[in-house]
Coordinates of C-alpha atoms in Angstrom, one line a residue:
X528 CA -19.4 -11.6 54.7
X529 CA -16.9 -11.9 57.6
X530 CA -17.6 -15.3 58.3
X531 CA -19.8 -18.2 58.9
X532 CA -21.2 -18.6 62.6
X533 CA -23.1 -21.3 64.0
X534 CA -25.2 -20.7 66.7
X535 CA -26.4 -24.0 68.9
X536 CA -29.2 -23.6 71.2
X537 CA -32.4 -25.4 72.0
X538 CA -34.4 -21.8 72.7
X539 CA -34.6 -20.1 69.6
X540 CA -35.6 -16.8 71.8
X541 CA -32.5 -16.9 74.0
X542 CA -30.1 -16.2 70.9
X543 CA -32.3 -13.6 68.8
X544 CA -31.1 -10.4 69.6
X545 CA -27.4 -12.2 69.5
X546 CA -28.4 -13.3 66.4
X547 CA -29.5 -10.7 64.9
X548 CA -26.6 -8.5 66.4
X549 CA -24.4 -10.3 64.8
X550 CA -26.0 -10.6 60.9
X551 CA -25.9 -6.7 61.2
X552 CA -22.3 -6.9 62.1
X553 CA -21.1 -8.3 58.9
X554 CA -21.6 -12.6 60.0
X555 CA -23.7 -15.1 58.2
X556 CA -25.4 -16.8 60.9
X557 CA -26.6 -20.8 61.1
X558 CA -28.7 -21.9 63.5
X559 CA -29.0 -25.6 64.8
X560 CA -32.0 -26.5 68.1
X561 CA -29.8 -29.4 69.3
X562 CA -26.3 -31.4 69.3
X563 CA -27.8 -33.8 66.5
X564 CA -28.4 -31.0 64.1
X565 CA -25.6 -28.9 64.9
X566 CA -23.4 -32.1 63.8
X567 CA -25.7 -32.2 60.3
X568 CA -24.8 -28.7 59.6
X569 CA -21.4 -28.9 60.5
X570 CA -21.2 -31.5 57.8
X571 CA -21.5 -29.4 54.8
X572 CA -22.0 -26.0 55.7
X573 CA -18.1 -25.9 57.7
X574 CA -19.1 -22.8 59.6
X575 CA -15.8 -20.7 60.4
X576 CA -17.0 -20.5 64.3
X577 CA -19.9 -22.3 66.5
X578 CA -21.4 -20.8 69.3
X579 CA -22.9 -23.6 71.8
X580 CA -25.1 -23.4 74.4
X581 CA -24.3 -26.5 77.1
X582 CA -27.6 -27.6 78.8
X583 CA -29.5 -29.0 75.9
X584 CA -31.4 -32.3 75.6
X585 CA -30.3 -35.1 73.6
X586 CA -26.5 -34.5 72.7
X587 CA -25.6 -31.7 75.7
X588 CA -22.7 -29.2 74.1
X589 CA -20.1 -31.2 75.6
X590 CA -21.0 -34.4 73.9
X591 CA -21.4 -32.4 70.7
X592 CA -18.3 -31.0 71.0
X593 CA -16.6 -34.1 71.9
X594 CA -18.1 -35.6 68.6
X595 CA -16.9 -32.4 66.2
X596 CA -13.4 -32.7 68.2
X597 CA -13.2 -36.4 66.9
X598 CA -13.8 -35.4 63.4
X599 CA -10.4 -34.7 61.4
X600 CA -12.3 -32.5 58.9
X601 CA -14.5 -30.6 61.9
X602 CA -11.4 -31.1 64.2
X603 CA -10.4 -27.2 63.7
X604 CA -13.7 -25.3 64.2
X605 CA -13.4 -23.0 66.8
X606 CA -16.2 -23.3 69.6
X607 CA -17.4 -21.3 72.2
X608 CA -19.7 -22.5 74.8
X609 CA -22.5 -20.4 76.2
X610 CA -24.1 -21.4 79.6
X611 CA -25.8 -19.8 82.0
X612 CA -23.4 -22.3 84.5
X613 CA -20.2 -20.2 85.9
X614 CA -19.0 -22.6 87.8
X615 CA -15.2 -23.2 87.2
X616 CA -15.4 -27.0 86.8
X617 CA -17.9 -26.4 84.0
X618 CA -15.6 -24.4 82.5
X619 CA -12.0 -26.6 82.7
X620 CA -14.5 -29.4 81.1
X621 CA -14.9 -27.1 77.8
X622 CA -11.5 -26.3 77.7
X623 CA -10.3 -29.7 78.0
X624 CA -12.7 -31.0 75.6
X625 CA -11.0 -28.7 73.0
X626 CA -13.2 -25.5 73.5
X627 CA -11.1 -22.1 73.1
X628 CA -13.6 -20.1 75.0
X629 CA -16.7 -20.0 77.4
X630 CA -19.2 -17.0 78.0
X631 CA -21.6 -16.6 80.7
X632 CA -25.2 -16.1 80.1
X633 CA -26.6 -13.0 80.1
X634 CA -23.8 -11.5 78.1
X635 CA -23.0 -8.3 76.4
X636 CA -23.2 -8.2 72.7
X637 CA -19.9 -6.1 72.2
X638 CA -18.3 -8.7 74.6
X639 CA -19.5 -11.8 72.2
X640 CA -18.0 -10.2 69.4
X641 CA -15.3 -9.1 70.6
X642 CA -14.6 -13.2 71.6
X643 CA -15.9 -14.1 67.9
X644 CA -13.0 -11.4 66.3
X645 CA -10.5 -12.9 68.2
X646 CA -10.7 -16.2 67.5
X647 CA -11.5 -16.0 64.1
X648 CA -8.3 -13.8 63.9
X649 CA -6.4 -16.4 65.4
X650 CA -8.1 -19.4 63.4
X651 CA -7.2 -17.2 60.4
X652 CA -3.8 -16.5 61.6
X653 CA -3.0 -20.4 62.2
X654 CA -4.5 -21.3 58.6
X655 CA -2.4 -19.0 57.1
X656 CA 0.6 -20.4 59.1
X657 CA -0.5 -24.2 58.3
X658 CA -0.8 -23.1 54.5
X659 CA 3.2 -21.7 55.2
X660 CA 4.7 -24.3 56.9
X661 CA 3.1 -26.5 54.3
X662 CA 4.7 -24.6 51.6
X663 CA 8.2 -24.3 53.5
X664 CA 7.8 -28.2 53.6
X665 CA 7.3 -28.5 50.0
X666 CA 10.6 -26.1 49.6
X667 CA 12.7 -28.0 52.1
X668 CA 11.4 -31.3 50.4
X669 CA 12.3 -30.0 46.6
X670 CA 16.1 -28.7 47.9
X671 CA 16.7 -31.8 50.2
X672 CA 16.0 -33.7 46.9
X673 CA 17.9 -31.5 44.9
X674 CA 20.5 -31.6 47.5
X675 CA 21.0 -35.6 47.3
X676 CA 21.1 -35.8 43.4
X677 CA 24.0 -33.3 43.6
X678 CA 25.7 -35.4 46.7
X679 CA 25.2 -38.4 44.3
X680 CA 27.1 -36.9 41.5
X681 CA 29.6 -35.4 43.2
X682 CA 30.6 -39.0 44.8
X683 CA 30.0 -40.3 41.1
X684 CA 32.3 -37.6 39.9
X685 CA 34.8 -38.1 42.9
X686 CA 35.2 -42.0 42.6
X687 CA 35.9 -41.6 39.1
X688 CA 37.5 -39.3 39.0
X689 CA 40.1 -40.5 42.2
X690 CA 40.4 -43.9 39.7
X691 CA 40.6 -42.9 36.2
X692 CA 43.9 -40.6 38.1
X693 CA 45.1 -43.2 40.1
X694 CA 46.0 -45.0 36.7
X695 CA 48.8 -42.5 35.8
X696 CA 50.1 -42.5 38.9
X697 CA 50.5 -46.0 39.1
X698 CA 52.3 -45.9 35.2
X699 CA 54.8 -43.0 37.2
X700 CA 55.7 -45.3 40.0
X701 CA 56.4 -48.1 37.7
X702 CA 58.8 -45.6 36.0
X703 CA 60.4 -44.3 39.0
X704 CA 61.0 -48.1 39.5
X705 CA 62.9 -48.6 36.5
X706 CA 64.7 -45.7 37.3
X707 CA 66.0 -46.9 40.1
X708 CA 67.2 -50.2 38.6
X709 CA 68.8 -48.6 35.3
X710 CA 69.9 -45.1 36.3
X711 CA 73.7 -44.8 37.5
X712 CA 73.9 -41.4 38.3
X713 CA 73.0 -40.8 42.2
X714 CA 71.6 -37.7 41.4
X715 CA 69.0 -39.0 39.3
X716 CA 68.5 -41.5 41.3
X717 CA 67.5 -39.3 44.5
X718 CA 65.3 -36.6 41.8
X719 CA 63.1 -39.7 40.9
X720 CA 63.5 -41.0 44.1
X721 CA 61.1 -37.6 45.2
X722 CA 59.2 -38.1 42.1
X723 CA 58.3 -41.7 43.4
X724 CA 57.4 -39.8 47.1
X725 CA 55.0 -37.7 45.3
X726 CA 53.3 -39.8 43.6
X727 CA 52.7 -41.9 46.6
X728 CA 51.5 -39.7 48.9
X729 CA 49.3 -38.5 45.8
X730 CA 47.8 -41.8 45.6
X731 CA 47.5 -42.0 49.4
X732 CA 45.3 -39.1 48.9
X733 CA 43.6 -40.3 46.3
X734 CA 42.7 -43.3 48.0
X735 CA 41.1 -41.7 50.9
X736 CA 39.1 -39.5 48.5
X737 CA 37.8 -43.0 47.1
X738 CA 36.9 -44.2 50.5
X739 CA 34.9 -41.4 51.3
X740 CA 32.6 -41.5 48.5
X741 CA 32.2 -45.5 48.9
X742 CA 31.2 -44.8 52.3
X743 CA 28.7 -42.2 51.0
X744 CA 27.2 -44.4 48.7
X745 CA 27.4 -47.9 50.9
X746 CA 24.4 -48.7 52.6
X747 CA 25.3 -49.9 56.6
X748 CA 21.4 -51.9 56.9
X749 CA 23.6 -54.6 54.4
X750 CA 25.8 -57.1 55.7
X751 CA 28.1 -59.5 54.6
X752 CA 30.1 -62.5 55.8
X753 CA 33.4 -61.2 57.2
X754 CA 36.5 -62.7 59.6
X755 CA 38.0 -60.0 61.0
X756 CA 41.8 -62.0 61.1
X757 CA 41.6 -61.6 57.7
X758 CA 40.7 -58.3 57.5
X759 CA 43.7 -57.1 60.2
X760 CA 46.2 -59.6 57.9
X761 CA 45.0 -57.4 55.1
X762 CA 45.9 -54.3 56.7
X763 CA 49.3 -55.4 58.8
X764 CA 50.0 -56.5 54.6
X765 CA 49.3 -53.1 53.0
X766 CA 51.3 -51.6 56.0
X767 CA 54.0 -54.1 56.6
X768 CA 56.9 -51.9 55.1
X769 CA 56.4 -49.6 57.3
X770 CA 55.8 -51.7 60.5
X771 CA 59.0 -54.0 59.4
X772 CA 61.1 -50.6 58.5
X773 CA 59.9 -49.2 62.4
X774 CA 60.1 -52.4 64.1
X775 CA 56.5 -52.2 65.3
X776 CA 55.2 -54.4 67.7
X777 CA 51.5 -55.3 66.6
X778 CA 49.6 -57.1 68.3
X779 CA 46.0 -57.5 67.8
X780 CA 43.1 -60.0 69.9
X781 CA 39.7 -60.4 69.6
X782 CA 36.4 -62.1 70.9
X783 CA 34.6 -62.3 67.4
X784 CA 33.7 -65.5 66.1
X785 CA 35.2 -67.0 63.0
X786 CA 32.9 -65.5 60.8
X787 CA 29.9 -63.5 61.5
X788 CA 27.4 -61.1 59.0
X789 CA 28.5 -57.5 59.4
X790 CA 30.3 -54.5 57.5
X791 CA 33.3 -55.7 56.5
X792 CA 33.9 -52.8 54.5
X793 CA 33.4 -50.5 57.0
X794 CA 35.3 -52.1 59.3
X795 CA 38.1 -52.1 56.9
X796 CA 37.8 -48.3 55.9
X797 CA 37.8 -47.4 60.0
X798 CA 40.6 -49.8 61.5
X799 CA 42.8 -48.7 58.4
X800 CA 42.6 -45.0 59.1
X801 CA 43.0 -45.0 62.8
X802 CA 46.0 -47.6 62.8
X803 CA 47.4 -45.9 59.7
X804 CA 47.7 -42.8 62.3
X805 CA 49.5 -44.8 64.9
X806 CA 51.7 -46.8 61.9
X807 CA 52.7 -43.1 60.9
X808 CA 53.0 -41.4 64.2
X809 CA 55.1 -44.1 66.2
X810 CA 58.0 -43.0 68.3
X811 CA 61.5 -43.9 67.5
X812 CA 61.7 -46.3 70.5
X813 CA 60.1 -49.5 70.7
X814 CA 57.0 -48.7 69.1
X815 CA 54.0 -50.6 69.8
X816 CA 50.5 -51.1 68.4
X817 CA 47.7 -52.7 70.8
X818 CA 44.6 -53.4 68.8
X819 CA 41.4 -55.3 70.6
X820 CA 38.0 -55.9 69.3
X821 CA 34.8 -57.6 72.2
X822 CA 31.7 -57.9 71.9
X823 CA 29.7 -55.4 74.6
X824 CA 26.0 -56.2 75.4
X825 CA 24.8 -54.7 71.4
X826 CA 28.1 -52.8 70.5
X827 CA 31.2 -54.1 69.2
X828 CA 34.0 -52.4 71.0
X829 CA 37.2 -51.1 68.9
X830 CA 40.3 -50.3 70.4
X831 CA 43.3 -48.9 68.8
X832 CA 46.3 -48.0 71.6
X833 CA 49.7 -46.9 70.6
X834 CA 53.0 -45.7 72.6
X835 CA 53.6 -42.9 69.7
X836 CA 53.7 -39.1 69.4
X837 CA 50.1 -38.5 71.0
X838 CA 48.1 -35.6 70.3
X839 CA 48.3 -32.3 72.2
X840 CA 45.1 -31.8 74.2
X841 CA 44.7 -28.6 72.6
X842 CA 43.5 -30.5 69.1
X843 CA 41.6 -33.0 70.7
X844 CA 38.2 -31.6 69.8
X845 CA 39.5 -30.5 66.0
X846 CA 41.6 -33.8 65.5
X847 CA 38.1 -35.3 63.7
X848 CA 37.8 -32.4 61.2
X849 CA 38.5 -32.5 57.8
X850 CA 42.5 -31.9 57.0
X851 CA 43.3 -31.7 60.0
X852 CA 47.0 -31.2 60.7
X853 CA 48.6 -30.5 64.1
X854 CA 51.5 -29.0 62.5
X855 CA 53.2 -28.3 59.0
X856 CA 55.5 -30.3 59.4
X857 CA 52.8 -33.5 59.3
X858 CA 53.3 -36.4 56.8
X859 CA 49.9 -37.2 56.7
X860 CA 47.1 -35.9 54.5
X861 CA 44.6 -35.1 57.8
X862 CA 42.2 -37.0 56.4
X863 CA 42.9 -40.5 58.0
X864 CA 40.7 -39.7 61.1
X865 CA 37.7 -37.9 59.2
X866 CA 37.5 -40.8 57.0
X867 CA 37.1 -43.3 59.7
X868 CA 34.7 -40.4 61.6
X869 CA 32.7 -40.4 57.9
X870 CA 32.2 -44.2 58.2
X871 CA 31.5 -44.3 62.2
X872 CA 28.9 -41.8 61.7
X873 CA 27.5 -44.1 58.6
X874 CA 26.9 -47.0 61.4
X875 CA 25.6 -44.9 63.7
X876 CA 28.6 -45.4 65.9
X877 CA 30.6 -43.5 68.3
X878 CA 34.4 -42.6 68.4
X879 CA 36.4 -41.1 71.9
X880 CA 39.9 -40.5 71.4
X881 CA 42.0 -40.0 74.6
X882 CA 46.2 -39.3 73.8
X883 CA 48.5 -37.4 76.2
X884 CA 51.5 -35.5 73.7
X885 CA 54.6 -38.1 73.1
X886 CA 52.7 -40.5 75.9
X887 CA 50.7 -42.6 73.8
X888 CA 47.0 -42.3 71.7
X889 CA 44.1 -44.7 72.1
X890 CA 41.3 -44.9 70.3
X891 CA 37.8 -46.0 71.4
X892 CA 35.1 -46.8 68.9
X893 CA 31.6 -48.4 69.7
X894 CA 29.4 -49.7 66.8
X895 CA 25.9 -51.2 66.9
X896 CA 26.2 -54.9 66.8
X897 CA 23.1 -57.2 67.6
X898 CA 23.0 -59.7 69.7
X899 CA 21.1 -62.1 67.2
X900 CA 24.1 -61.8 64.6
X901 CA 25.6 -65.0 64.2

């Protein structure tokens, strides 16, 4: 058999030789007198297509229809509508009701199944494509699992691994320390001197690496209780050799209340990085840091400005990126910016970056803040 049909008419003689047209063709054919009946056998016999015939008393083929349309498990059934009515309003109705075709009584045999191959094609063809995007789905579902269980490892593996090695590191700069205090020979002195460099810029790295798989594994729906004076003292602190050594002016204001629930440690991890960038990059000549935080409608609104190097426009769009390095001769580890991007990104935020080469850099960075955080 080719298929189930269900013819729907309430003159048994009008659809004989139709009928029996199509039985010789291959078809099993159903036949239901009236909407009421059609819907019965629709029930449990699920024909592949129905043929229905519109004028018909009790439930007319557009209330049937409508009723099979509303039916998840009858939803699908292709239907045709027969009438001897060829008047084009007739026929937008069946189409909008969720018919896929409409023939005119008389009609040629050939031409109804012609119609009947066709549609049952395309029902087949859209079953078949159901049954493959269900299966790509299932694919996509298995790998995106697969996916986070190895994302979740590797930040495992990398937070471990950037601690259990920041250990030795911290043993060497202790040495290099002593070094310096008990060593006479200048020599020396300078070779552990580059030792102690090293090592520093090795933990630098490290520490970044660290960041970035907290922020993979930190959830930004959680907040905490957080003053953000003590979050820039912390910073200025971890930085103030460098700002004392440059004779930067900081200065830093802000329109956040005393204390308020948000991400302090995503704050922490983005106004590190981006004034780490203008702590490294400063110019030689009064050097100057301008960093402002407001509250704006439901974002908070961080900006970082600096009178330093700048940034060539040419790097602009790459300056994000992972490693990212506008020359060799760079101190950083290009990964300041792309740590801070990581952690943005995390809260759903935004950062624009505007710098004009040994003009100045400023940095722009919007995050969701709601209103009803107190």
């Amino acid at each position: 058999m080719k298929g189930k049909i269900l013819i729907v008419d309430d003159t048994p003689a009008n659809i004989g030789v139709i009928l029996s047209y199509l039985r010789d063709q291959g078809y099993k054919m159903l036949v239901a007198e009236d909407g009421e009946s059609a819907i019965e056998q629709v029930g449990f016999m699920k024909p592949d297509l129905i043929l229905m015939d519109i004028m018909m008393p009790g439930l007319n083929g557009f209330e049937t229809c409508t009723s099979l349309k509303a039916n998840k498990e009858t939803a699908d059934i292709p239907i045709i509508f027969m009438s001897a009515l060829n008047e084009t309003v007739d026929k937008v109705k069946g189409f909008q009701l969720g018919a896929v075709d409409y023939i005119t009584k008389p009609f040629q045999q050939e031409e109804v199944l012609a119609r009947i191959k066709t549609h049952l094609k395309m029902e087949s063809l859209q079953k078949e494509l159901k049954l493959t995007n269900a299966t790509l789905e299932d694919r996509i579902r298995e790998r995106t699992l697969k996916l986070q269980e190895v994302n979740e490892e590797l930040d495992r593996f990398l937070y471990r691994s950037s601690h259990d090695l920041r250990r030795p590191l911290t043993t060497l700069l202790g040495l290099v320390e002593i070094a310096n205090i008990t060593l006479a020979d200048n020599e020396a002195r300078e070779l552990f001197a580059q030792v102690g460099l090293t090592a520093v810029q090795m933990d630098h790295l490290l520490k970044k690496l660290q960041m970035v798989s907290e922020i993979n594994q930190s959830s930004a729906e959680v907040t905490k209780p957080m003053n953000i004076e003590r979050i820039i003292a912390k910073i200025k602190k971890r930085f103030s050799r460098l700002l004392q050594k440059k004779s930067i002016n900081f200065k830093f204001t802000h329109s956040l209340p005393e204390e308020v629930d948000y991400h302090p440690f995503f704050l922490e991890v983005i106004l590190f990085n981006v004034i780490e960038n203008s702590v490294v990059f400063a110019q030689d000549q009064a050097p100057c840091i301008e960093v402002s935080i407001t509250l704006e409608k439901n974002s908070l609104k961080i900006v970082v400005k600096d009178n330093g190097l700048g940034i060539d426009e040419k790097y602009l769009a790459t300056v994000l990126n992972m490693y990212f390095r506008a020359n060799e001769q760079s101190q950083g580890n290009g990964l300041g910016l792309y740590v801070a991007k990581k952690a943005i990104d995390k809260m759903k935020g935004k950062i624009y970056i505007d710098s004009k080469l040994d003009k100045f850099t400023e940095v722009t960075i919007m995050l969701p803040y709601k209103k009803d955080i107190k």
